[in-house]
Amino acid sequence: MKTIKEINQKIETGDAVVLTAAEMTTFVEQNGVEAAAEEIDVVTTGTFGAMCSSGAFLNFGHSDPPIKMNKTYLNNVEAYSGLAAVDAYIGATQLNRNPQIGMDYGGSHLIEDLIRGKEIDLAVEAYGTDCYPRKEIETTITLDKLNQAVMMNPRNCYQNYAVATNSTEETLYTYMGTLLPHFGNVSYSSAGQLSPLLNDPYFETIGMGTRIFLCGGEGYVISEGTQHSTGAERRNGVPISGSGTLMLMGDMKKMSSDFVRGATMQKYGPTLYVGAGIPIPVLNEDIARRTAISDEDIVCQVVDYGVPRRSRPVIRETNYKELKTGKIEINGVEVNASPLSSYKKAEEIADELKAWITKGNFFLTEPVRKVPSEGYTVNPLEIKKPSTLVKNLESKPVIRAYPTEGISDVAKKLVDNNINHLPVVDESGKLRGIVTSWDIANAIAKGKTKLNDVMTKRVIIAREDEPVDLVARRIDKHEISGLPIVDKDNKVKGMITAEDISRLIGKEKNNNEVCE
Amino acid sequence: MKAWLKFSPDITNKSIISDTIKSYDIDFNILRANITPKGGKLLVEISGNQVDESIGYMESQGISVDPIKKVVRKEEEKCVDCGACVSLCPVKAISVSDDWTILVDDQLCIGCAFCTSSCPMKAIKITE
């Protein structure tokens, strides 16, 4: 049994024994838990990954004449300034207001550039008051000219996380990176055995006021993070899914771009790669045992991101040892696995923090209040008005075409019914293709006579029990104007078009106005 | 070696490639192909004992052969060695070393550019 005070005295005299979490795993394997608890004082952890829920409070100082900042842009990225006159919060995932740049330079890139000491364009709009008469500012700033620049991240260091894969026929672009079709790859994001909250899974040492390594400087744990949850199933003492989170803060003026980077997930948006390392005091054998956890003992779930709903299906379980081989098996097929967070940087962070402590430059703190280890669940957002399902849409009786039909007959069906899309079905009513009035015009131009030769055979479809919002996104993504509704036997039940959806939205708006 | 082979329209109907493969016993892997009425372009990888001789023959038959020096490059300053690119590479040109550094092999790269667009740091550049 040791106390944090005793450990700090050893740090002061240069006698503290510090290991990284990876080194601790090996030490305990070789020497046992008892010796580890006796000999090791601190275990350092590290992680370097995409943490979207990050940002910074900035204070610009007052201009003359002064301004009450209403709209604030830094290198064309908006910072929220609905605070006192010259305070703003820049969020990591904020897009650039120039649509040509958009995702390529957002809040996270701005944060990195500030830390790099670059000159940043500041543009401000205001409405003007008696005390703050100025209405606009255009100037440049640098980090050292700001009064305060405090990184304040509501949710970092997820204890564990889902491993992403994609069962669908198309490539998906997600916050977990690019996911290839037909389980083409898996993407995981955890430092595994080096990860802070996997080394203190019951939050016995981490809490409000814990001093940490944050992006190359000293930071602090403010409290548990948003969406902190304690109910997840545990295996070998650690949760197998998301679970615990931390809210962190640190002085940006002390940070280094070696340990914080702006990034863009393709077709998803900007995110910030945050480097965090937490020291864990080895106060007793239980803590020693938990910091010795290995990649193999940390179980995680492979989840299908092809299902765009809140609850995504779990495909299988795996662990970080298996993932780090670069291959895992899904449905009997070997699939390439790659990390989204940098294990190399995580090691650098754990090493750096170890060096700080060993050299007597960093002392441990007693948390004011520990991160709660029970009683926290994550509530979903319930939408009062349930989302409209495809089957609830009013639709006209469905008109069908058959592959053997002649072009002129199909043209007549389109004109007679005043429609632009026709699903093509076989004798049993199963979907075989789709044909539009454009396809018919094209067929006539090229002298084709059989429907089978001009219809689209790879059809984007809608299911009866899907929310209309998902179908609207599909129409948008594939740049189509309508799609057939099919049941689980692939039989055509109807058609849904972009016009149906805009009519629905129009109707919802009207209803709301009546209610008001 | 990797090279772009360019054909003019007057030779597109000759069996020069298969003659070359037979005569010089080379391995000939087509990585990309683009054939239009105005001629054709093939990105190929050629290996074997008579690579130089085979190139000489193809050139004598009217194919222009442009060897590719370097295809893919990782910008060390930008790369954080996360590894997001590794599982996206169709030809295993990107690998992870023992110390978790991401290695990009320009010999294996076919220039599909899947990694360049997916890299969160935009740290991989393809140049020809």
XYZ file of C-alpha atoms in Angstrom, chain A residues 106-390:
285
model
C -12.216 23.139 -40.169
C -12.041 23.789 -36.434
C -9.477 21.059 -35.792
C -7.073 22.425 -38.421
C -7.480 25.912 -36.964
C -6.622 24.584 -33.489
C -3.487 22.922 -34.864
C -2.445 26.112 -36.693
C -2.939 28.185 -33.531
C -0.724 25.740 -31.599
C 1.871 25.911 -34.390
C 1.996 29.666 -33.774
C 0.684 30.558 -37.235
C -0.970 33.885 -37.976
C -4.751 33.441 -38.103
C -7.309 35.684 -39.847
C -9.959 36.979 -37.470
C -13.226 38.324 -38.899
C -15.970 39.536 -36.554
C -19.500 40.842 -37.069
C -21.528 42.567 -34.363
C -24.770 44.541 -33.985
C -23.310 47.375 -31.908
C -24.425 48.565 -28.476
C -23.882 51.711 -26.422
C -21.082 50.000 -24.514
C -19.736 48.033 -27.517
C -20.263 50.346 -30.513
C -17.959 48.647 -33.026
C -19.708 46.506 -35.681
C -16.898 44.703 -37.434
C -13.278 43.615 -37.176
C -10.867 42.222 -39.713
C -7.403 41.519 -38.389
C -4.972 38.726 -37.644
C -4.074 37.058 -34.353
C -1.582 34.510 -33.058
C -1.852 32.204 -30.054
C 0.561 34.238 -27.930
C -1.552 37.407 -28.388
C -4.670 35.742 -26.953
C -5.350 36.300 -23.237
C -6.464 32.709 -22.808
C -6.586 29.713 -25.100
C -7.863 26.774 -23.112
C -8.529 23.450 -24.762
C -11.708 22.095 -23.207
C -12.847 18.730 -24.492
C -16.257 17.489 -23.313
C -15.606 13.862 -24.277
C -12.180 12.270 -24.756
C -10.466 8.976 -23.993
C -13.362 6.581 -24.584
C -12.658 3.591 -22.373
C -13.161 1.129 -25.230
C -14.823 1.449 -28.643
C -16.643 -0.471 -31.335
C -14.637 -1.900 -34.235
C -16.274 -0.803 -37.483
C -17.058 -2.834 -40.579
C -19.556 -2.579 -43.437
C -21.873 -5.315 -44.742
C -23.439 -3.244 -47.521
C -22.663 -3.140 -51.219
C -21.220 0.341 -51.154
C -18.192 2.043 -49.627
C -19.122 4.002 -46.505
C -17.333 7.137 -45.336
C -17.646 7.364 -41.564
C -16.023 8.872 -38.503
C -14.327 5.469 -38.242
C -12.728 6.060 -41.638
C -13.432 4.511 -45.035
C -15.258 1.185 -44.763
C -15.071 -1.001 -47.843
C -18.174 -2.910 -49.052
C -18.932 -6.581 -48.266
C -16.903 -6.570 -45.031
C -13.910 -5.362 -47.067
C -12.009 -4.108 -44.019
C -12.368 -3.318 -40.329
C -11.293 -0.156 -38.545
C -10.574 0.090 -34.815
C -9.643 2.999 -32.607
C -8.057 2.256 -29.249
C -4.563 2.156 -27.828
C -5.564 -1.161 -26.203
C -3.242 -2.036 -23.334
C -1.825 1.530 -23.327
C -5.226 3.207 -23.209
C -5.821 5.323 -20.048
C -9.252 4.129 -18.928
C -8.550 0.460 -19.703
C -5.727 0.614 -17.139
C -7.950 2.054 -14.418
C -11.231 0.419 -15.420
C -13.057 1.128 -12.143
C -11.753 4.732 -11.909
C -9.969 4.047 -8.628
C -7.365 6.766 -9.193
C -8.713 9.073 -11.929
C -11.051 11.951 -11.200
C -11.626 15.674 -11.037
C -8.244 17.371 -10.793
C -6.079 14.465 -11.988
C -3.041 16.040 -13.654
C -2.359 14.523 -17.087
C -0.370 14.839 -20.301
C -2.557 16.665 -22.828
C -1.294 17.392 -26.337
C 2.303 17.851 -25.205
C 1.496 20.066 -22.227
C 0.104 19.628 -18.764
C -3.643 19.188 -18.561
C -6.296 18.153 -16.102
C -9.277 15.868 -15.872
C -12.317 18.076 -15.237
C -14.745 15.224 -14.614
C -16.287 12.254 -16.361
C -16.991 13.133 -19.984
C -20.322 13.496 -21.709
C -22.022 10.167 -22.502
C -20.063 8.601 -19.614
C -21.604 5.242 -18.917
C -20.883 2.569 -16.340
C -23.264 -0.239 -17.192
C -21.385 -1.962 -20.010
C -20.659 -5.668 -19.859
C -17.145 -6.341 -18.550
C -14.711 -9.078 -19.490
C -11.435 -9.478 -17.526
C -12.539 -6.400 -15.577
C -12.743 -4.066 -18.595
C -15.830 -3.018 -20.559
C -16.237 -4.557 -24.015
C -17.849 -1.406 -25.480
C -17.596 2.413 -25.247
C -18.427 2.972 -21.565
C -16.400 5.538 -19.579
C -15.255 8.933 -20.923
C -13.357 11.959 -19.620
C -13.742 15.714 -19.858
C -10.289 17.276 -20.213
C -8.727 20.716 -20.232
C -5.292 22.139 -20.862
C -3.484 25.368 -21.725
C -3.075 25.491 -25.510
C -0.079 27.790 -25.165
C 1.889 24.879 -23.672
C 0.871 22.327 -26.318
C 2.879 20.935 -29.233
C 1.701 20.017 -32.713
C 3.650 16.759 -32.253
C 0.778 15.612 -30.052
C -2.319 17.294 -31.522
C -3.393 17.369 -35.159
C -6.269 18.617 -37.242
C -7.622 15.886 -39.510
C -10.446 15.228 -41.963
C -12.353 11.993 -42.197
C -13.226 11.732 -45.872
C -16.838 12.765 -46.633
C -17.493 12.947 -42.876
C -15.736 16.069 -41.716
C -12.978 17.541 -39.575
C -11.894 15.950 -36.309
C -9.067 16.519 -33.855
C -6.394 13.928 -33.103
C -5.800 14.432 -29.390
C -2.812 13.013 -27.535
C -3.581 12.216 -23.904
C -1.622 10.324 -21.258
C -2.745 9.645 -17.717
C -0.432 8.570 -14.900
C -1.806 5.830 -12.681
C -0.365 5.595 -9.177
C 0.191 1.960 -8.222
C -1.307 2.217 -4.743
C -2.068 -1.458 -4.181
C -2.095 -4.922 -5.758
C -5.533 -4.477 -7.347
C -4.347 -1.411 -9.227
C -1.094 -3.188 -10.173
C -3.079 -6.123 -11.572
C -5.381 -3.858 -13.586
C -2.559 -1.815 -15.110
C -1.033 -5.115 -16.287
C -3.929 -5.827 -18.644
C -2.778 -7.073 -22.057
C -4.189 -6.507 -25.542
C -5.388 -10.103 -25.575
C -7.526 -9.566 -22.451
C -9.278 -6.493 -23.845
C -12.364 -7.677 -25.706
C -14.203 -5.431 -28.170
C -17.108 -5.817 -30.582
C -17.063 -5.699 -34.381
C -20.099 -3.649 -35.365
C -21.811 -3.285 -38.749
C -21.801 0.422 -39.670
C -23.796 -0.509 -42.769
C -26.905 -0.252 -40.589
C -27.444 3.503 -40.178
C -29.445 3.238 -36.950
C -28.685 3.964 -33.316
C -28.316 0.265 -32.485
C -25.983 -1.338 -34.950
C -25.680 -5.129 -35.047
C -22.637 -6.792 -33.458
C -20.973 -9.134 -35.964
C -18.540 -10.815 -33.568
C -16.206 -10.213 -30.658
C -12.452 -9.819 -30.981
C -9.565 -8.422 -28.926
C -6.741 -5.953 -29.561
C -4.066 -8.630 -29.878
C -5.969 -10.158 -32.776
C -6.736 -6.758 -34.338
C -3.073 -5.756 -34.166
C -2.106 -8.726 -36.351
C -3.807 -6.744 -39.134
C -6.295 -9.490 -39.955
C -9.465 -10.862 -38.461
C -11.964 -13.393 -39.739
C -15.529 -12.416 -40.609
C -17.942 -15.103 -41.829
C -15.040 -17.400 -42.656
C -13.164 -14.796 -44.702
C -9.916 -13.082 -43.689
C -10.421 -9.318 -43.521
C -7.750 -6.602 -43.228
C -7.926 -4.672 -39.975
C -6.364 -1.271 -39.518
C -6.177 1.180 -36.640
C -7.510 4.705 -36.837
C -5.603 5.862 -33.767
C -1.818 5.841 -33.717
C -0.266 3.229 -31.442
C 3.156 4.672 -32.227
C 2.131 8.095 -30.914
C 0.406 6.474 -27.919
C 3.733 4.839 -27.027
C 5.555 8.170 -27.484
C 3.077 9.829 -25.125
C 3.400 7.131 -22.439
C 7.213 7.381 -22.775
C 7.180 11.183 -22.621
C 5.006 11.226 -19.501
C 7.274 8.591 -17.962
C 10.284 10.832 -18.675
C 8.568 13.870 -17.129
C 7.848 11.951 -13.913
C 11.247 10.250 -13.741
C 12.996 13.593 -14.135
C 10.890 15.122 -11.366
C 9.059 17.545 -13.657
C 5.564 16.159 -13.138
C 3.789 15.303 -9.878
C 0.665 13.278 -9.308
C -2.504 14.771 -7.857
C -5.155 13.362 -5.561
C -8.504 13.667 -7.354
C -11.045 15.950 -5.668
C -13.813 13.575 -6.764
C -13.303 10.290 -8.588
C -14.948 9.526 -11.922
C -18.121 7.595 -11.036
C -17.911 3.853 -11.628
C -21.607 3.139 -11.282
C -25.031 4.639 -11.846
C -24.401 6.259 -15.232
C -26.333 5.306 -18.351
C -26.596 7.062 -21.704
C -30.132 8.073 -22.593
C -31.196 8.197 -26.230
C -32.878 11.254 -27.710
C -36.525 10.401 -28.089
C -38.170 12.280 -30.918
C -41.665 13.252 -29.739
C -43.097 12.863 -33.188
C -42.012 9.403 -34.374
C -40.288 9.327 -37.738
C -42.531 8.462 -40.664
C -41.907 5.004 -42.063
C -41.947 4.234 -45.759
